[in-house]
mmCIF file of C-alpha atoms and ligand atoms in Angstrom:
data_model
loop_
_atom_site.group_PDB
_atom_site.id
_atom_site.type_symbol
_atom_site.label_atom_id
_atom_site.label_comp_id
_atom_site.label_asym_id
_atom_site.label_seq_id
_atom_site.Cartn_x
_atom_site.Cartn_y
_atom_site.Cartn_z
ATOM 1 C CA MET A 19 -143.076 -24.343 87.825
ATOM 2 C CA THR A 20 -145.819 -22.794 89.947
ATOM 3 C CA GLN A 21 -145.487 -22.434 93.717
ATOM 4 C CA SER A 22 -149.204 -21.774 94.049
ATOM 5 C CA LEU A 23 -150.251 -25.343 94.891
ATOM 6 C CA GLN A 24 -148.168 -25.310 98.076
ATOM 7 C CA GLY A 25 -150.459 -26.281 100.972
ATOM 8 C CA ARG A 26 -153.559 -26.403 98.739
ATOM 9 C CA SER A 27 -156.139 -29.151 99.153
ATOM 10 C CA VAL A 28 -156.638 -31.270 96.037
ATOM 11 C CA VAL A 29 -159.024 -34.161 95.331
ATOM 12 C CA VAL A 30 -158.185 -36.523 92.462
ATOM 13 C CA THR A 31 -160.883 -39.019 91.472
ATOM 14 C CA GLY A 32 -159.539 -42.201 89.912
ATOM 15 C CA GLY A 33 -156.165 -41.425 91.491
ATOM 16 C CA SER A 34 -155.197 -44.973 92.509
ATOM 17 C CA LYS A 35 -153.549 -45.772 89.179
ATOM 18 C CA GLY A 36 -152.905 -44.572 85.649
ATOM 19 C CA ILE A 37 -153.303 -40.909 84.761
ATOM 20 C CA GLY A 38 -154.972 -40.030 88.064
ATOM 21 C CA LYS A 39 -152.011 -41.361 90.008
ATOM 22 C CA GLY A 40 -149.695 -39.284 87.813
ATOM 23 C CA ILE A 41 -151.804 -36.184 88.487
ATOM 24 C CA ALA A 42 -151.782 -36.939 92.222
ATOM 25 C CA ARG A 43 -148.000 -37.370 92.211
ATOM 26 C CA VAL A 44 -147.352 -34.101 90.352
ATOM 27 C CA PHE A 45 -149.643 -32.151 92.707
ATOM 28 C CA ALA A 46 -148.140 -33.786 95.809
ATOM 29 C CA GLN A 47 -144.636 -32.924 94.587
ATOM 30 C CA ALA A 48 -145.838 -29.333 94.130
ATOM 31 C CA GLY A 49 -146.679 -29.240 97.844
ATOM 32 C CA ALA A 50 -150.418 -29.918 97.704
ATOM 33 C CA LYS A 51 -152.383 -32.020 100.204
ATOM 34 C CA VAL A 52 -153.805 -34.690 97.905
ATOM 35 C CA ALA A 53 -156.845 -36.907 98.512
ATOM 36 C CA ILE A 54 -156.899 -39.903 96.167
ATOM 37 C CA VAL A 55 -160.340 -41.360 95.443
ATOM 38 C CA ALA A 56 -161.148 -44.781 93.952
ATOM 39 C CA ARG A 57 -163.764 -47.478 94.463
ATOM 40 C CA HIS A 58 -161.104 -49.760 95.901
ATOM 41 C CA GLY A 59 -160.143 -47.731 98.969
ATOM 42 C CA GLU A 60 -157.169 -49.946 99.802
ATOM 43 C CA GLN A 61 -155.683 -49.254 96.358
ATOM 44 C CA ALA A 62 -156.238 -45.528 96.854
ATOM 45 C CA GLU A 63 -154.434 -45.763 100.187
ATOM 46 C CA ALA A 64 -151.592 -47.788 98.655
ATOM 47 C CA ALA A 65 -151.127 -45.164 95.927
ATOM 48 C CA ALA A 66 -151.144 -42.426 98.568
ATOM 49 C CA ARG A 67 -148.457 -44.232 100.590
ATOM 50 C CA GLU A 68 -146.323 -44.636 97.459
ATOM 51 C CA ILE A 69 -146.690 -40.950 96.564
ATOM 52 C CA GLY A 70 -146.074 -39.696 100.108
ATOM 53 C CA HIS A 71 -146.047 -35.936 100.840
ATOM 54 C CA GLY A 72 -149.100 -36.420 103.118
ATOM 55 C CA ALA A 73 -151.363 -37.821 100.379
ATOM 56 C CA PHE A 74 -154.220 -39.997 101.640
ATOM 57 C CA GLY A 75 -156.708 -42.412 100.068
ATOM 58 C CA LEU A 76 -160.507 -42.416 100.236
ATOM 59 C CA ALA A 77 -162.997 -45.013 98.989
ATOM 60 C CA GLY A 78 -165.641 -43.509 96.720
ATOM 61 C CA ASP A 79 -167.697 -44.272 93.626
ATOM 62 C CA VAL A 80 -168.317 -41.437 91.165
ATOM 63 C CA THR A 81 -171.511 -43.108 89.913
ATOM 64 C CA SER A 82 -173.118 -42.195 93.255
ATOM 65 C CA LEU A 83 -173.746 -38.558 94.221
ATOM 66 C CA GLN A 84 -174.118 -39.630 97.852
ATOM 67 C CA SER A 85 -170.708 -41.303 97.758
ATOM 68 C CA MET A 86 -169.080 -38.217 96.237
ATOM 69 C CA GLU A 87 -170.693 -35.984 98.864
ATOM 70 C CA ALA A 88 -169.246 -38.194 101.612
ATOM 71 C CA VAL A 89 -165.807 -38.179 99.924
ATOM 72 C CA MET A 90 -165.695 -34.382 99.581
ATOM 73 C CA LYS A 91 -166.840 -33.917 103.189
ATOM 74 C CA GLU A 92 -164.080 -36.239 104.424
ATOM 75 C CA ALA A 93 -161.401 -34.675 102.183
ATOM 76 C CA ALA A 94 -162.377 -31.165 103.306
ATOM 77 C CA ALA A 95 -162.358 -32.195 106.967
ATOM 78 C CA ARG A 96 -158.903 -33.749 106.689
ATOM 79 C CA SER A 97 -157.304 -31.007 104.569
ATOM 80 C CA GLY A 98 -159.118 -27.897 105.794
ATOM 81 C CA GLY A 99 -161.264 -27.385 102.671
ATOM 82 C CA ILE A 100 -160.970 -28.169 98.969
ATOM 83 C CA ASP A 101 -159.206 -25.868 96.492
ATOM 84 C CA VAL A 102 -158.889 -28.139 93.461
ATOM 85 C CA LEU A 103 -160.944 -30.996 92.041
ATOM 86 C CA CYS A 104 -159.371 -33.166 89.377
ATOM 87 C CA ALA A 105 -162.336 -35.127 87.998
ATOM 88 C CA ASN A 106 -160.383 -37.883 86.334
ATOM 89 C CA ALA A 107 -162.092 -41.227 87.049
ATOM 90 C CA GLY A 108 -163.074 -42.969 83.846
ATOM 91 C CA ILE A 109 -163.507 -46.373 82.237
ATOM 92 C CA PHE A 110 -163.190 -47.520 78.628
ATOM 93 C CA PRO A 111 -164.430 -51.110 78.173
ATOM 94 C CA PRO A 112 -164.578 -51.551 74.370
ATOM 95 C CA ALA A 113 -167.790 -52.687 72.654
ATOM 96 C CA LYS A 114 -168.700 -52.290 68.998
ATOM 97 C CA LEU A 115 -171.902 -50.338 68.387
ATOM 98 C CA GLU A 116 -173.758 -53.282 66.841
ATOM 99 C CA ASP A 117 -172.994 -55.532 69.816
ATOM 100 C CA MET A 118 -173.289 -52.989 72.617
ATOM 101 C CA SER A 119 -176.025 -53.509 75.186
ATOM 102 C CA SER A 120 -177.943 -50.678 76.786
ATOM 103 C CA GLU A 121 -176.339 -51.657 80.118
ATOM 104 C CA GLU A 122 -172.810 -51.377 78.685
ATOM 105 C CA TRP A 123 -173.656 -47.912 77.364
ATOM 106 C CA ASP A 124 -175.109 -46.853 80.710
ATOM 107 C CA LEU A 125 -172.090 -48.005 82.734
ATOM 108 C CA VAL A 126 -169.674 -45.897 80.691
ATOM 109 C CA VAL A 127 -171.964 -42.856 80.661
ATOM 110 C CA ASP A 128 -172.738 -43.174 84.383
ATOM 111 C CA THR A 129 -169.039 -43.362 85.250
ATOM 112 C CA ASN A 130 -167.442 -40.900 82.847
ATOM 113 C CA LEU A 131 -170.121 -38.253 82.315
ATOM 114 C CA LYS A 132 -172.578 -38.506 85.194
ATOM 115 C CA GLY A 133 -169.561 -39.221 87.423
ATOM 116 C CA THR A 134 -168.068 -35.889 86.357
ATOM 117 C CA PHE A 135 -171.322 -34.136 87.283
ATOM 118 C CA HIS A 136 -171.483 -35.903 90.666
ATOM 119 C CA SER A 137 -167.854 -35.070 91.502
ATOM 120 C CA VAL A 138 -168.215 -31.424 90.522
ATOM 121 C CA LYS A 139 -171.579 -30.942 92.251
ATOM 122 C CA ALA A 140 -170.280 -32.461 95.480
ATOM 123 C CA ALA A 141 -167.066 -30.393 95.437
ATOM 124 C CA VAL A 142 -168.583 -27.006 94.582
ATOM 125 C CA PRO A 143 -169.741 -26.107 98.148
ATOM 126 C CA TYR A 144 -166.085 -26.373 99.272
ATOM 127 C CA LEU A 145 -164.507 -24.857 96.129
ATOM 128 C CA LYS A 146 -166.756 -21.795 96.574
ATOM 129 C CA THR A 147 -164.990 -20.900 99.801
ATOM 130 C CA SER A 148 -161.492 -21.148 98.272
ATOM 131 C CA ASP A 149 -159.656 -18.160 96.800
ATOM 132 C CA GLN A 150 -158.186 -20.540 94.194
ATOM 133 C CA GLY A 151 -161.151 -22.749 93.259
ATOM 134 C CA ARG A 152 -160.236 -24.950 90.322
ATOM 135 C CA ILE A 153 -161.859 -27.844 88.483
ATOM 136 C CA VAL A 154 -159.780 -29.830 86.002
ATOM 137 C CA LEU A 155 -161.505 -32.537 83.951
ATOM 138 C CA THR A 156 -159.698 -35.407 82.269
ATOM 139 C CA SER A 157 -161.341 -35.700 78.856
ATOM 140 C CA SER A 158 -159.582 -37.313 75.854
ATOM 141 C CA ILE A 159 -158.801 -36.735 72.198
ATOM 142 C CA THR A 160 -161.126 -39.714 71.591
ATOM 143 C CA GLY A 161 -164.595 -38.290 71.130
ATOM 144 C CA PRO A 162 -163.972 -34.542 70.968
ATOM 145 C CA VAL A 163 -161.466 -34.866 68.095
ATOM 146 C CA THR A 164 -160.942 -38.465 66.967
ATOM 147 C CA GLY A 165 -162.785 -41.766 66.863
ATOM 148 C CA TYR A 166 -161.790 -45.351 67.595
ATOM 149 C CA PRO A 167 -163.822 -48.507 66.896
ATOM 150 C CA GLY A 168 -165.339 -49.895 70.094
ATOM 151 C CA TRP A 169 -165.609 -46.553 71.786
ATOM 152 C CA THR A 170 -168.843 -44.875 70.651
ATOM 153 C CA HIS A 171 -170.011 -44.725 74.271
ATOM 154 C CA TYR A 172 -166.612 -43.633 75.572
ATOM 155 C CA GLY A 173 -166.158 -40.973 72.873
ATOM 156 C CA ALA A 174 -169.641 -39.613 73.570
ATOM 157 C CA THR A 175 -168.788 -39.194 77.266
ATOM 158 C CA LYS A 176 -165.442 -37.516 76.602
ATOM 159 C CA ALA A 177 -167.067 -35.039 74.197
ATOM 160 C CA GLY A 178 -169.934 -34.649 76.683
ATOM 161 C CA GLN A 179 -167.529 -33.597 79.425
ATOM 162 C CA LEU A 180 -166.495 -30.628 77.287
ATOM 163 C CA GLY A 181 -170.125 -29.594 76.742
ATOM 164 C CA PHE A 182 -170.651 -29.827 80.494
ATOM 165 C CA MET A 183 -167.525 -27.741 81.098
ATOM 166 C CA ARG A 184 -168.576 -24.893 78.799
ATOM 167 C CA THR A 185 -171.706 -24.163 80.805
ATOM 168 C CA ALA A 186 -170.316 -25.103 84.235
ATOM 169 C CA CYS A 187 -167.519 -22.565 83.843
ATOM 170 C CA ILE A 188 -170.053 -19.793 83.239
ATOM 171 C CA GLU A 189 -172.237 -20.817 86.188
ATOM 172 C CA LEU A 190 -169.285 -21.109 88.580
ATOM 173 C CA ALA A 191 -167.423 -17.980 87.454
ATOM 174 C CA LYS A 192 -169.250 -15.907 90.063
ATOM 175 C CA TYR A 193 -167.384 -17.867 92.736
ATOM 176 C CA GLY A 194 -164.041 -17.396 91.010
ATOM 177 C CA ILE A 195 -163.988 -21.134 90.194
ATOM 178 C CA THR A 196 -162.431 -22.059 86.854
ATOM 179 C CA VAL A 197 -163.283 -25.223 84.896
ATOM 180 C CA ASN A 198 -160.882 -26.551 82.276
ATOM 181 C CA ALA A 199 -160.070 -29.885 80.662
ATOM 182 C CA VAL A 200 -156.972 -31.845 79.701
ATOM 183 C CA MET A 201 -157.319 -34.012 76.578
ATOM 184 C CA PRO A 202 -154.725 -36.811 76.659
ATOM 185 C CA GLY A 203 -153.632 -38.811 73.657
ATOM 186 C CA ASN A 204 -152.057 -42.248 74.153
ATOM 187 C CA ILE A 205 -150.581 -42.373 77.628
ATOM 188 C CA ILE A 206 -148.505 -45.172 79.146
ATOM 189 C CA THR A 207 -150.476 -46.553 82.071
ATOM 190 C CA GLU A 208 -150.149 -49.854 83.930
ATOM 191 C CA GLY A 209 -152.771 -51.358 81.603
ATOM 192 C CA LEU A 210 -150.971 -50.313 78.444
ATOM 193 C CA ALA A 211 -147.534 -51.292 79.748
ATOM 194 C CA GLY A 212 -148.878 -54.827 80.220
ATOM 195 C CA MET A 213 -149.643 -55.074 76.497
ATOM 196 C CA GLY A 214 -145.960 -55.346 75.657
ATOM 197 C CA GLU A 215 -143.235 -53.304 73.997
ATOM 198 C CA GLU A 216 -144.199 -54.200 70.432
ATOM 199 C CA TYR A 217 -147.718 -52.852 70.949
ATOM 200 C CA GLN A 218 -146.337 -49.634 72.416
ATOM 201 C CA ARG A 219 -143.803 -49.317 69.590
ATOM 202 C CA SER A 220 -146.478 -49.612 66.894
ATOM 203 C CA MET A 221 -148.646 -47.025 68.635
ATOM 204 C CA ALA A 222 -145.712 -44.646 69.035
ATOM 205 C CA ALA A 223 -144.966 -44.896 65.290
ATOM 206 C CA SER A 224 -148.166 -42.973 64.477
ATOM 207 C CA ILE A 225 -147.253 -40.052 66.748
ATOM 208 C CA PRO A 226 -145.043 -37.193 65.438
ATOM 209 C CA LEU A 227 -143.007 -37.119 68.686
ATOM 210 C CA LYS A 228 -142.575 -40.934 68.260
ATOM 211 C CA LYS A 229 -143.356 -41.805 71.841
ATOM 212 C CA LEU A 230 -146.350 -42.297 74.075
ATOM 213 C CA GLY A 231 -147.111 -39.767 76.784
ATOM 214 C CA THR A 232 -146.478 -40.302 80.479
ATOM 215 C CA VAL A 233 -149.016 -39.863 83.246
ATOM 216 C CA GLU A 234 -146.886 -36.998 84.550
ATOM 217 C CA ASP A 235 -147.272 -35.220 81.168
ATOM 218 C CA ILE A 236 -150.984 -35.038 81.953
ATOM 219 C CA GLY A 237 -150.281 -34.098 85.572
ATOM 220 C CA HIS A 238 -148.243 -31.076 84.524
ATOM 221 C CA ALA A 239 -151.018 -29.831 82.217
ATOM 222 C CA ALA A 240 -153.552 -30.258 85.054
ATOM 223 C CA LEU A 241 -151.179 -28.433 87.409
ATOM 224 C CA TYR A 242 -151.126 -25.436 85.081
ATOM 225 C CA PHE A 243 -154.936 -25.197 85.020
ATOM 226 C CA ALA A 244 -154.987 -25.485 88.827
ATOM 227 C CA SER A 245 -152.336 -22.837 89.361
ATOM 228 C CA LYS A 246 -152.847 -19.286 90.560
ATOM 229 C CA GLU A 247 -151.236 -18.151 87.310
ATOM 230 C CA ALA A 248 -154.094 -19.732 85.298
ATOM 231 C CA GLY A 249 -156.749 -17.794 87.221
ATOM 232 C CA TYR A 250 -158.013 -16.003 84.082
ATOM 233 C CA VAL A 251 -158.281 -19.216 82.015
ATOM 234 C CA THR A 252 -161.657 -20.969 82.093
ATOM 235 C CA GLY A 253 -163.677 -23.214 79.806
ATOM 236 C CA GLN A 254 -160.559 -24.187 77.872
ATOM 237 C CA THR A 255 -158.895 -27.401 76.755
ATOM 238 C CA ILE A 256 -155.328 -28.491 76.206
ATOM 239 C CA ILE A 257 -154.427 -31.467 74.023
ATOM 240 C CA VAL A 258 -151.436 -33.419 75.323
ATOM 241 C CA ASP A 259 -150.805 -36.018 72.609
ATOM 242 C CA GLY A 260 -147.323 -35.627 71.101
ATOM 243 C CA GLY A 261 -148.939 -34.212 67.951
ATOM 244 C CA GLN A 262 -150.931 -37.398 67.348
ATOM 245 C CA ILE A 263 -154.036 -35.759 65.883
ATOM 246 C CA LEU A 264 -152.149 -33.541 63.417
ATOM 247 C CA PRO A 265 -150.905 -35.614 60.443
ATOM 248 C CA GLU A 266 -153.508 -35.571 57.654
ATOM 249 C CA SER A 267 -152.404 -38.999 56.438
ATOM 250 C CA LEU A 268 -149.761 -41.702 56.900
ATOM 251 C CA GLU A 269 -147.902 -39.985 54.028
ATOM 252 C CA ALA A 270 -147.867 -36.718 56.001
ATOM 253 C CA LEU A 271 -146.166 -38.547 58.835
ATOM 254 C CA ALA A 272 -143.764 -40.545 56.676
ATOM 255 C CA SER A 273 -142.565 -37.619 54.531
ATOM 256 C CA ALA A 274 -141.583 -35.386 57.471
HETATM 257 P P1 NAP B 323 -157.062 -46.503 84.722
HETATM 258 O O1 NAP B 323 -155.590 -46.699 84.760
HETATM 259 O O2 NAP B 323 -157.937 -47.667 84.382
HETATM 260 O O3 NAP B 323 -157.515 -45.907 86.154
HETATM 261 C C1 NAP B 323 -158.868 -45.596 86.359
HETATM 262 C C2 NAP B 323 -159.008 -45.003 87.738
HETATM 263 O O4 NAP B 323 -160.383 -44.634 87.923
HETATM 264 C C3 NAP B 323 -158.677 -45.980 88.851
HETATM 265 O O5 NAP B 323 -158.157 -45.283 89.940
HETATM 266 C C4 NAP B 323 -160.050 -46.563 89.206
HETATM 267 O O6 NAP B 323 -160.032 -47.107 90.520
HETATM 268 C C5 NAP B 323 -160.898 -45.303 89.073
HETATM 269 N N1 NAP B 323 -162.328 -45.542 88.846
HETATM 270 C C6 NAP B 323 -162.928 -46.271 87.877
HETATM 271 N N2 NAP B 323 -164.247 -46.258 88.035
HETATM 272 C C7 NAP B 323 -164.501 -45.490 89.127
HETATM 273 C C8 NAP B 323 -165.685 -45.105 89.813
HETATM 274 N N3 NAP B 323 -166.907 -45.518 89.421
HETATM 275 N N4 NAP B 323 -165.573 -44.306 90.901
HETATM 276 C C9 NAP B 323 -164.347 -43.884 91.341
HETATM 277 N N5 NAP B 323 -163.203 -44.225 90.736
HETATM 278 C C10 NAP B 323 -163.283 -45.027 89.646
HETATM 279 O O7 NAP B 323 -157.476 -45.350 83.714
HETATM 280 P P2 NAP B 323 -156.572 -44.250 82.936
HETATM 281 O O8 NAP B 323 -156.124 -44.842 81.650
HETATM 282 O O9 NAP B 323 -155.587 -43.667 83.841
HETATM 283 O O10 NAP B 323 -157.694 -43.162 82.601
HETATM 284 C C11 NAP B 323 -157.994 -42.111 83.521
HETATM 285 C C12 NAP B 323 -158.737 -41.023 82.781
HETATM 286 O O11 NAP B 323 -157.954 -40.598 81.687
HETATM 287 C C13 NAP B 323 -160.078 -41.462 82.222
HETATM 288 O O12 NAP B 323 -161.032 -40.420 82.387
HETATM 289 C C14 NAP B 323 -159.788 -41.676 80.755
HETATM 290 O O13 NAP B 323 -160.916 -41.455 79.959
HETATM 291 C C15 NAP B 323 -158.721 -40.636 80.500
HETATM 292 N N6 NAP B 323 -157.841 -40.920 79.356
HETATM 293 C C16 NAP B 323 -156.944 -41.953 79.389
HETATM 294 C C17 NAP B 323 -156.081 -42.145 78.306
HETATM 295 C C18 NAP B 323 -155.000 -43.204 78.297
HETATM 296 O O14 NAP B 323 -154.230 -43.294 77.326
HETATM 297 N N7 NAP B 323 -154.862 -44.009 79.339
HETATM 298 C C19 NAP B 323 -156.188 -41.323 77.166
HETATM 299 C C20 NAP B 323 -157.152 -40.320 77.163
HETATM 300 C C21 NAP B 323 -157.957 -40.110 78.276
HETATM 301 P P3 NAP B 323 -161.144 -48.202 91.000
HETATM 302 O O15 NAP B 323 -161.225 -49.249 89.952
HETATM 303 O O16 NAP B 323 -160.638 -48.700 92.328
HETATM 304 O O17 NAP B 323 -162.414 -47.442 91.162
#
């Protein structure tokens, strides 16, 4: 694939596990210097050690602008700047609308949506000085395209990230910074793997490609947006879901 991430400085929020760790691994294997950010700094460091290629972990909380400013300063100091921000950190604690408290709503919005704003705002001063400034958001199909009971707050944040992106990309274009988003479908993460093979099998049955996605599938899509070759692509989304959103009905899937 692209050679253009070689030696580039990349920050991945929520990179200690799941999709973020997959993104971090794909970028590290492409030759990038990757900073992995998570609230649990020791888990970020453990993921960095596992990934190798000079990756390093940093403790940071996306719900705090001050914390993100400290993280970006440290990442830039250690890697000689920041070229790419993968704003990936997100949570999805389920709660049905009728039972959801205002605090539960706020936690998801503060992490997923306000956390995206904090990460981007803190990274922009460094991205501005790069000749390959890139921001890649991890959104979801849930919210922008589909719905799932228990995730009104989550879906609102994932759709909100795309609204944020469409203005941010215009504002940041003058610095040559692009802003794009990956929209994953059902991806096998540590959490999902723990739910057992039968659960995974039933989920895979509703997907045209008949399998769940891997964290590296998302990493490769993020790598494209971050590449030199994608320099004229901004404000765009890519759905990586094995065709999950396409069948109009169960019959459409069964009769293929
Ligand atoms: P995950 O396995 O639970 O990992 C979440 C990561 O985010 C961890 O590294 C976690 O580390 C970090 N994190 C959580 N809150 C944070 C905070 N306040 N500040 C900094 N880091 C924080 O999650 P995932 O399934 O990979 O999901 C990652 C992203 O992909 C999310 O944005 C999610 O919406 C999106 N997504 C996932 C799927 C899927 O199938 N898994 C599908 C569509 C979209 P700490 O706990 O140490 O902070």
